[in-house]
Short mmCIF file of N, CA and C in Angstrom, two decimals:
data_model
loop_
_atom_site.label_atom_id
_atom_site.label_comp_id
_atom_site.label_asym_id
_atom_site.label_seq_id
_atom_site.Cartn_x
_atom_site.Cartn_y
_atom_site.Cartn_z
N MET A 15 -26.69 26.37 19.43
CA MET A 15 -26.75 27.09 18.19
C MET A 15 -27.61 26.37 17.17
N ASN A 16 -27.67 25.06 17.24
CA ASN A 16 -28.48 24.32 16.28
C ASN A 16 -29.94 24.39 16.68
N ASN A 17 -30.78 24.74 15.73
CA ASN A 17 -32.20 24.61 16.01
C ASN A 17 -32.69 23.37 15.29
N GLU A 18 -33.92 23.01 15.49
CA GLU A 18 -34.44 21.76 14.96
C GLU A 18 -34.48 21.73 13.43
N ASN A 19 -34.51 22.86 12.77
CA ASN A 19 -34.61 22.90 11.31
C ASN A 19 -33.25 22.88 10.60
N GLU A 20 -32.16 23.10 11.36
CA GLU A 20 -30.83 23.14 10.74
C GLU A 20 -30.30 21.73 10.53
N LYS A 21 -29.57 21.56 9.46
CA LYS A 21 -28.87 20.29 9.22
C LYS A 21 -27.55 20.33 9.98
N PHE A 22 -27.18 19.21 10.59
CA PHE A 22 -25.94 19.12 11.34
C PHE A 22 -25.07 18.03 10.73
N THR A 23 -23.83 18.35 10.36
CA THR A 23 -22.90 17.37 9.83
C THR A 23 -21.80 17.19 10.86
N PRO A 24 -21.66 15.97 11.40
CA PRO A 24 -20.61 15.73 12.40
C PRO A 24 -19.23 16.04 11.82
N THR A 25 -18.31 16.45 12.69
CA THR A 25 -16.96 16.82 12.28
C THR A 25 -16.27 15.68 11.55
N TRP A 26 -16.45 14.45 12.01
CA TRP A 26 -15.76 13.32 11.36
C TRP A 26 -16.22 13.15 9.92
N LYS A 27 -17.49 13.46 9.63
CA LYS A 27 -17.96 13.36 8.25
C LYS A 27 -17.30 14.42 7.37
N LEU A 28 -17.12 15.61 7.93
CA LEU A 28 -16.45 16.67 7.17
C LEU A 28 -15.03 16.27 6.84
N GLY A 29 -14.34 15.61 7.79
CA GLY A 29 -12.99 15.14 7.55
C GLY A 29 -12.95 14.11 6.44
N LEU A 30 -13.90 13.20 6.43
CA LEU A 30 -13.97 12.20 5.37
C LEU A 30 -14.25 12.83 4.02
N LEU A 31 -15.15 13.83 4.01
CA LEU A 31 -15.45 14.53 2.76
C LEU A 31 -14.21 15.25 2.23
N GLY A 32 -13.48 15.87 3.14
CA GLY A 32 -12.25 16.57 2.74
C GLY A 32 -11.22 15.60 2.19
N ALA A 33 -11.08 14.43 2.84
CA ALA A 33 -10.13 13.43 2.35
C ALA A 33 -10.55 12.92 0.97
N ALA A 34 -11.83 12.70 0.78
CA ALA A 34 -12.31 12.23 -0.53
C ALA A 34 -12.04 13.28 -1.60
N LEU A 35 -12.28 14.54 -1.29
CA LEU A 35 -12.01 15.62 -2.23
C LEU A 35 -10.52 15.69 -2.56
N ALA A 36 -9.68 15.54 -1.55
CA ALA A 36 -8.24 15.58 -1.78
C ALA A 36 -7.80 14.45 -2.70
N LEU A 37 -8.37 13.27 -2.51
CA LEU A 37 -8.04 12.14 -3.38
C LEU A 37 -8.46 12.41 -4.82
N LEU A 38 -9.65 12.98 -4.99
CA LEU A 38 -10.11 13.30 -6.33
C LEU A 38 -9.20 14.32 -7.00
N MET A 39 -8.77 15.30 -6.23
CA MET A 39 -7.92 16.36 -6.78
C MET A 39 -6.51 15.87 -7.05
N ALA A 40 -6.07 14.81 -6.33
CA ALA A 40 -4.70 14.33 -6.47
C ALA A 40 -4.45 13.68 -7.83
N GLY A 41 -5.48 13.15 -8.43
CA GLY A 41 -5.31 12.49 -9.72
C GLY A 41 -4.80 11.08 -9.56
N THR A 42 -4.68 10.38 -10.67
CA THR A 42 -4.32 8.97 -10.60
C THR A 42 -2.84 8.74 -10.39
N GLY A 43 -1.97 9.58 -10.91
CA GLY A 43 -0.55 9.30 -10.82
C GLY A 43 0.13 9.86 -9.60
N ALA A 44 -0.52 10.73 -8.86
CA ALA A 44 0.15 11.42 -7.78
C ALA A 44 0.32 10.57 -6.53
N VAL A 45 -0.55 9.64 -6.30
CA VAL A 45 -0.53 8.89 -5.06
C VAL A 45 -0.80 7.44 -5.35
N ARG A 46 -0.18 6.56 -4.56
CA ARG A 46 -0.48 5.14 -4.71
C ARG A 46 -1.93 4.89 -4.34
N MET A 47 -2.42 3.77 -4.78
CA MET A 47 -3.80 3.38 -4.57
C MET A 47 -4.14 3.46 -3.07
N GLN A 48 -5.30 3.96 -2.76
CA GLN A 48 -5.71 4.11 -1.37
C GLN A 48 -6.41 2.87 -0.83
N ALA A 49 -7.12 2.16 -1.63
CA ALA A 49 -7.79 0.94 -1.19
C ALA A 49 -8.01 0.05 -2.39
N GLN A 50 -8.01 -1.21 -2.13
CA GLN A 50 -8.28 -2.19 -3.16
C GLN A 50 -9.72 -2.63 -3.03
N ALA A 51 -10.44 -2.62 -4.11
CA ALA A 51 -11.80 -3.16 -4.09
C ALA A 51 -11.71 -4.67 -4.14
N VAL A 52 -12.51 -5.32 -3.35
CA VAL A 52 -12.57 -6.77 -3.33
C VAL A 52 -13.47 -7.20 -4.48
N PRO A 53 -13.20 -8.34 -5.10
CA PRO A 53 -14.09 -8.77 -6.17
C PRO A 53 -15.54 -8.73 -5.72
N LYS A 54 -16.41 -8.39 -6.67
CA LYS A 54 -17.81 -8.19 -6.33
C LYS A 54 -18.46 -9.48 -5.84
N LYS A 55 -19.23 -9.33 -4.79
CA LYS A 55 -20.01 -10.42 -4.24
C LYS A 55 -21.47 -10.11 -4.54
N THR A 56 -22.31 -11.08 -4.36
CA THR A 56 -23.73 -10.84 -4.58
C THR A 56 -24.49 -11.02 -3.27
N ASN A 57 -25.55 -10.26 -3.13
CA ASN A 57 -26.39 -10.39 -1.94
C ASN A 57 -27.41 -11.51 -2.18
N ALA A 58 -28.32 -11.66 -1.24
CA ALA A 58 -29.31 -12.74 -1.32
C ALA A 58 -30.16 -12.65 -2.58
N GLU A 59 -30.37 -11.45 -3.11
CA GLU A 59 -31.17 -11.27 -4.32
C GLU A 59 -30.34 -11.38 -5.59
N GLY A 60 -29.05 -11.69 -5.46
CA GLY A 60 -28.20 -11.81 -6.63
C GLY A 60 -27.69 -10.48 -7.14
N GLN A 61 -27.89 -9.38 -6.40
CA GLN A 61 -27.42 -8.06 -6.81
C GLN A 61 -25.94 -7.93 -6.44
N PRO A 62 -25.12 -7.34 -7.33
CA PRO A 62 -23.70 -7.18 -7.02
C PRO A 62 -23.50 -6.21 -5.86
N MET A 63 -22.52 -6.54 -5.01
CA MET A 63 -22.14 -5.68 -3.89
C MET A 63 -20.64 -5.44 -3.99
N THR A 64 -20.20 -4.24 -3.70
CA THR A 64 -18.78 -3.93 -3.66
C THR A 64 -18.40 -3.61 -2.22
N THR A 65 -17.33 -4.23 -1.76
CA THR A 65 -16.86 -3.97 -0.41
C THR A 65 -15.41 -3.50 -0.49
N GLN A 66 -14.95 -2.81 0.51
CA GLN A 66 -13.56 -2.38 0.58
C GLN A 66 -12.77 -3.40 1.38
N SER A 67 -11.52 -3.60 1.01
CA SER A 67 -10.68 -4.53 1.74
C SER A 67 -10.01 -3.82 2.90
N LYS A 68 -9.32 -4.60 3.69
CA LYS A 68 -8.60 -4.05 4.83
C LYS A 68 -7.24 -3.50 4.42
N PHE A 69 -6.87 -3.62 3.14
CA PHE A 69 -5.59 -3.15 2.66
C PHE A 69 -5.74 -1.74 2.10
N TYR A 70 -5.35 -0.76 2.85
CA TYR A 70 -5.41 0.62 2.40
C TYR A 70 -4.25 1.40 3.00
N CYS A 71 -3.86 2.44 2.32
CA CYS A 71 -2.72 3.25 2.74
C CYS A 71 -3.22 4.48 3.48
N ASN A 72 -2.61 4.77 4.61
CA ASN A 72 -2.93 5.95 5.39
C ASN A 72 -2.08 7.11 4.88
N ARG A 73 -2.68 7.96 4.07
CA ARG A 73 -1.96 9.09 3.48
C ARG A 73 -1.47 10.10 4.50
N ASN A 74 -2.06 10.12 5.66
CA ASN A 74 -1.66 11.08 6.68
C ASN A 74 -0.47 10.62 7.50
N ALA A 75 0.01 9.41 7.26
CA ALA A 75 1.12 8.87 8.04
C ALA A 75 2.45 9.56 7.72
N LEU A 76 2.57 10.09 6.51
CA LEU A 76 3.79 10.78 6.10
C LEU A 76 3.47 12.21 5.71
N ASN A 77 4.36 13.11 6.07
CA ASN A 77 4.17 14.50 5.64
C ASN A 77 4.56 14.62 4.16
N PRO A 78 4.27 15.74 3.53
CA PRO A 78 4.56 15.86 2.08
C PRO A 78 6.02 15.58 1.73
N THR A 79 6.96 16.02 2.54
CA THR A 79 8.37 15.76 2.27
C THR A 79 8.65 14.26 2.38
N GLY A 80 8.11 13.64 3.42
CA GLY A 80 8.29 12.20 3.60
C GLY A 80 7.66 11.39 2.48
N ARG A 81 6.49 11.82 2.02
CA ARG A 81 5.83 11.13 0.90
C ARG A 81 6.66 11.24 -0.38
N ALA A 82 7.21 12.42 -0.64
CA ALA A 82 8.03 12.61 -1.84
C ALA A 82 9.28 11.72 -1.77
N HIS A 83 9.93 11.68 -0.62
CA HIS A 83 11.12 10.83 -0.45
C HIS A 83 10.74 9.36 -0.62
N HIS A 84 9.62 8.96 -0.03
CA HIS A 84 9.17 7.57 -0.13
C HIS A 84 8.84 7.20 -1.57
N LYS A 85 8.24 8.12 -2.31
CA LYS A 85 7.93 7.85 -3.72
C LYS A 85 9.22 7.67 -4.52
N GLN A 86 10.24 8.48 -4.23
CA GLN A 86 11.52 8.33 -4.92
C GLN A 86 12.13 6.95 -4.65
N LEU A 87 12.08 6.53 -3.38
CA LEU A 87 12.61 5.22 -3.03
C LEU A 87 11.79 4.10 -3.69
N THR A 88 10.47 4.25 -3.70
CA THR A 88 9.60 3.25 -4.33
C THR A 88 9.93 3.13 -5.81
N ASP A 89 10.07 4.26 -6.49
CA ASP A 89 10.41 4.25 -7.91
C ASP A 89 11.75 3.56 -8.14
N LYS A 90 12.71 3.83 -7.27
CA LYS A 90 14.03 3.21 -7.40
C LYS A 90 13.92 1.70 -7.19
N LEU A 91 13.18 1.27 -6.16
CA LEU A 91 13.03 -0.16 -5.90
C LEU A 91 12.41 -0.87 -7.10
N LEU A 92 11.38 -0.27 -7.67
CA LEU A 92 10.73 -0.88 -8.83
C LEU A 92 11.68 -0.95 -10.03
N ALA A 93 12.52 0.05 -10.17
CA ALA A 93 13.42 0.12 -11.33
C ALA A 93 14.61 -0.84 -11.22
N VAL A 94 15.12 -1.07 -10.01
CA VAL A 94 16.36 -1.84 -9.89
C VAL A 94 16.16 -3.27 -9.41
N ARG A 95 14.93 -3.68 -9.15
CA ARG A 95 14.75 -5.08 -8.71
C ARG A 95 15.18 -6.02 -9.82
N THR A 96 15.82 -7.10 -9.41
CA THR A 96 16.33 -8.06 -10.38
C THR A 96 15.38 -9.23 -10.59
N ASP A 97 14.53 -9.52 -9.61
CA ASP A 97 13.60 -10.62 -9.74
C ASP A 97 12.47 -10.45 -8.73
N VAL A 98 11.35 -11.09 -9.02
CA VAL A 98 10.21 -11.12 -8.11
C VAL A 98 9.78 -12.58 -7.99
N LEU A 99 9.74 -13.08 -6.76
CA LEU A 99 9.33 -14.45 -6.51
C LEU A 99 8.06 -14.48 -5.69
N GLU A 100 7.11 -15.29 -6.11
CA GLU A 100 5.90 -15.46 -5.32
C GLU A 100 6.21 -16.44 -4.19
N THR A 101 5.78 -16.10 -2.98
CA THR A 101 5.95 -16.98 -1.83
C THR A 101 4.57 -17.44 -1.37
N GLU A 102 4.55 -18.28 -0.37
CA GLU A 102 3.26 -18.79 0.12
C GLU A 102 2.36 -17.66 0.62
N LYS A 103 2.96 -16.66 1.27
CA LYS A 103 2.15 -15.61 1.89
C LYS A 103 2.37 -14.22 1.30
N GLY A 104 3.04 -14.13 0.16
CA GLY A 104 3.28 -12.81 -0.43
C GLY A 104 4.25 -12.88 -1.58
N TYR A 105 5.16 -11.89 -1.63
CA TYR A 105 6.15 -11.82 -2.70
C TYR A 105 7.50 -11.42 -2.13
N GLU A 106 8.54 -11.88 -2.81
CA GLU A 106 9.91 -11.49 -2.47
C GLU A 106 10.49 -10.72 -3.65
N PHE A 107 11.02 -9.54 -3.37
CA PHE A 107 11.67 -8.72 -4.37
C PHE A 107 13.17 -8.85 -4.15
N GLN A 108 13.90 -9.14 -5.22
CA GLN A 108 15.34 -9.33 -5.10
C GLN A 108 16.08 -8.18 -5.76
N PHE A 109 17.21 -7.82 -5.13
CA PHE A 109 18.02 -6.69 -5.57
C PHE A 109 19.49 -7.04 -5.49
N SER A 110 20.28 -6.32 -6.25
CA SER A 110 21.72 -6.39 -6.11
C SER A 110 22.13 -5.30 -5.13
N PRO A 111 22.95 -5.63 -4.13
CA PRO A 111 23.40 -4.60 -3.19
C PRO A 111 24.21 -3.49 -3.86
N SER A 112 24.61 -3.69 -5.11
CA SER A 112 25.34 -2.63 -5.82
C SER A 112 24.39 -1.56 -6.36
N THR A 113 23.07 -1.86 -6.43
CA THR A 113 22.12 -0.89 -6.96
C THR A 113 21.22 -0.28 -5.90
N ILE A 114 21.10 -0.95 -4.76
CA ILE A 114 20.30 -0.41 -3.65
C ILE A 114 20.95 -0.88 -2.35
N SER A 115 21.01 0.00 -1.38
CA SER A 115 21.67 -0.35 -0.13
C SER A 115 20.66 -0.89 0.89
N ILE A 116 21.20 -1.60 1.86
CA ILE A 116 20.34 -2.07 2.96
C ILE A 116 19.71 -0.87 3.66
N ALA A 117 20.47 0.21 3.80
CA ALA A 117 19.95 1.42 4.46
C ALA A 117 18.77 2.00 3.69
N GLU A 118 18.86 2.04 2.36
CA GLU A 118 17.74 2.55 1.56
C GLU A 118 16.53 1.65 1.70
N LEU A 119 16.76 0.36 1.69
CA LEU A 119 15.66 -0.59 1.84
C LEU A 119 15.01 -0.46 3.22
N ALA A 120 15.83 -0.31 4.24
CA ALA A 120 15.30 -0.12 5.60
C ALA A 120 14.53 1.20 5.72
N ASP A 121 15.02 2.24 5.07
CA ASP A 121 14.33 3.53 5.04
C ASP A 121 12.97 3.38 4.38
N TRP A 122 12.92 2.66 3.26
CA TRP A 122 11.65 2.43 2.57
C TRP A 122 10.68 1.65 3.46
N VAL A 123 11.18 0.61 4.12
CA VAL A 123 10.34 -0.21 5.00
C VAL A 123 9.79 0.62 6.14
N ALA A 124 10.62 1.47 6.74
CA ALA A 124 10.17 2.29 7.87
C ALA A 124 9.02 3.21 7.44
N ALA A 125 9.13 3.82 6.28
CA ALA A 125 8.07 4.71 5.80
C ALA A 125 6.83 3.91 5.38
N GLU A 126 7.03 2.83 4.64
CA GLU A 126 5.91 2.01 4.18
C GLU A 126 5.14 1.43 5.36
N GLY A 127 5.88 1.08 6.41
CA GLY A 127 5.24 0.53 7.61
C GLY A 127 4.36 1.53 8.33
N LYS A 128 4.63 2.81 8.16
CA LYS A 128 3.78 3.84 8.77
C LYS A 128 2.46 3.98 8.03
N CYS A 129 2.51 3.95 6.71
CA CYS A 129 1.29 4.18 5.94
C CYS A 129 0.55 2.88 5.60
N CYS A 130 1.23 1.77 5.57
CA CYS A 130 0.61 0.48 5.21
C CYS A 130 0.93 -0.53 6.31
N GLN A 131 0.28 -0.38 7.44
CA GLN A 131 0.58 -1.18 8.61
C GLN A 131 0.16 -2.64 8.48
N PHE A 132 -0.53 -3.00 7.43
CA PHE A 132 -0.99 -4.37 7.24
C PHE A 132 0.09 -5.28 6.67
N PHE A 133 1.23 -4.70 6.22
CA PHE A 133 2.32 -5.50 5.68
C PHE A 133 3.18 -6.08 6.79
N ASP A 134 3.73 -7.26 6.54
CA ASP A 134 4.84 -7.79 7.32
C ASP A 134 6.05 -7.69 6.40
N PHE A 135 7.15 -7.13 6.93
CA PHE A 135 8.34 -6.88 6.13
C PHE A 135 9.47 -7.80 6.58
N HIS A 136 10.25 -8.27 5.62
CA HIS A 136 11.39 -9.12 5.90
C HIS A 136 12.52 -8.69 4.97
N ILE A 137 13.65 -8.28 5.55
CA ILE A 137 14.82 -7.91 4.75
C ILE A 137 15.89 -8.96 5.02
N ASP A 138 16.46 -9.49 3.94
CA ASP A 138 17.51 -10.49 4.06
C ASP A 138 18.68 -10.13 3.16
N LEU A 139 19.88 -10.37 3.66
CA LEU A 139 21.10 -10.28 2.86
C LEU A 139 21.59 -11.70 2.71
N GLU A 140 21.61 -12.20 1.48
CA GLU A 140 21.89 -13.61 1.24
C GLU A 140 23.05 -13.79 0.27
N SER A 141 23.38 -15.04 0.01
CA SER A 141 24.41 -15.42 -0.97
C SER A 141 25.71 -14.66 -0.75
N GLN A 142 26.18 -14.72 0.49
CA GLN A 142 27.44 -14.08 0.88
C GLN A 142 27.47 -12.60 0.54
N GLY A 143 26.33 -11.94 0.75
CA GLY A 143 26.25 -10.50 0.56
C GLY A 143 26.01 -10.06 -0.87
N THR A 144 25.68 -10.98 -1.77
CA THR A 144 25.49 -10.60 -3.17
C THR A 144 24.02 -10.49 -3.55
N LEU A 145 23.11 -10.79 -2.62
CA LEU A 145 21.68 -10.74 -2.91
C LEU A 145 20.95 -10.09 -1.74
N LEU A 146 20.21 -9.05 -2.04
CA LEU A 146 19.41 -8.34 -1.05
C LEU A 146 17.95 -8.61 -1.36
N CYS A 147 17.20 -9.09 -0.36
CA CYS A 147 15.82 -9.49 -0.58
C CYS A 147 14.88 -8.73 0.35
N LEU A 148 13.73 -8.36 -0.20
CA LEU A 148 12.63 -7.77 0.57
C LEU A 148 11.41 -8.63 0.36
N ARG A 149 10.92 -9.23 1.43
CA ARG A 149 9.69 -10.01 1.35
C ARG A 149 8.57 -9.21 1.97
N LEU A 150 7.46 -9.13 1.26
CA LEU A 150 6.24 -8.51 1.76
C LEU A 150 5.21 -9.61 1.93
N THR A 151 4.68 -9.73 3.12
CA THR A 151 3.66 -10.72 3.42
C THR A 151 2.56 -10.06 4.22
N GLY A 152 1.50 -10.82 4.47
CA GLY A 152 0.39 -10.30 5.25
C GLY A 152 -0.76 -11.27 5.28
N ASP A 153 -1.90 -10.76 5.64
CA ASP A 153 -3.10 -11.57 5.75
C ASP A 153 -3.57 -12.06 4.39
N GLU A 154 -4.52 -12.97 4.42
CA GLU A 154 -5.11 -13.50 3.20
C GLU A 154 -5.58 -12.37 2.29
N GLY A 155 -5.27 -12.47 1.03
CA GLY A 155 -5.65 -11.44 0.07
C GLY A 155 -4.54 -10.45 -0.23
N ILE A 156 -3.44 -10.51 0.51
CA ILE A 156 -2.36 -9.53 0.35
C ILE A 156 -1.67 -9.65 -1.01
N LYS A 157 -1.63 -10.85 -1.58
CA LYS A 157 -0.93 -11.03 -2.85
C LYS A 157 -1.53 -10.17 -3.96
N ALA A 158 -2.84 -10.11 -4.04
CA ALA A 158 -3.48 -9.29 -5.07
C ALA A 158 -3.13 -7.82 -4.88
N PHE A 159 -3.09 -7.37 -3.64
CA PHE A 159 -2.73 -5.98 -3.34
C PHE A 159 -1.29 -5.71 -3.78
N ILE A 160 -0.38 -6.62 -3.43
CA ILE A 160 1.03 -6.44 -3.79
C ILE A 160 1.19 -6.41 -5.31
N ARG A 161 0.52 -7.33 -6.00
CA ARG A 161 0.61 -7.35 -7.47
C ARG A 161 0.19 -6.02 -8.06
N ALA A 162 -0.89 -5.46 -7.56
CA ALA A 162 -1.39 -4.19 -8.09
C ALA A 162 -0.48 -3.03 -7.73
N GLU A 163 -0.06 -2.97 -6.49
CA GLU A 163 0.72 -1.83 -6.01
C GLU A 163 2.15 -1.80 -6.52
N PHE A 164 2.74 -2.98 -6.70
CA PHE A 164 4.17 -3.05 -7.02
C PHE A 164 4.44 -3.62 -8.42
N GLN A 165 3.42 -3.52 -9.27
CA GLN A 165 3.56 -3.88 -10.68
C GLN A 165 4.20 -5.25 -10.87
N VAL A 166 3.66 -6.24 -10.16
CA VAL A 166 4.16 -7.61 -10.28
C VAL A 166 3.44 -8.27 -11.45
N PRO A 167 4.21 -8.71 -12.44
CA PRO A 167 3.56 -9.37 -13.58
C PRO A 167 2.96 -10.72 -13.16
N VAL A 168 1.82 -11.05 -13.70
CA VAL A 168 1.19 -12.32 -13.43
C VAL A 168 1.84 -13.35 -14.32
N LYS A 169 2.29 -14.43 -13.71
CA LYS A 169 2.99 -15.48 -14.49
C LYS A 169 2.04 -16.58 -14.86
#
């Protein structure tokens, strides 16, 4: 069907264009950040270059109902955390088991692990059951991503 004068756009490019359009239409508050830009580097001529990091969320990993449920859990986690500790490889979020259950935390981890496979998750119940902890770790550079995504104040 294609003749030499017709332009041909591969199917994968159309999918990327559609995803980009969907992101633009979603607005800033509807979805968590899709990718973190790495600080600008310069090329041999000293011109700034922007690259994308390996930390990005796969929006297709959860269906709309799953995304809505995950957002509710994320909002709850952010609201009820009692402390945030920086660790060598990431951050630990602390909770009271009276405000969030281990089941809710595990549900959040299961969903987050589908869309953000670059995280390593650690759930701990400590201090004789009075402290619930979620540690997020990962490859080099993960701390900046966590700070941005989970509203961690810089100390």
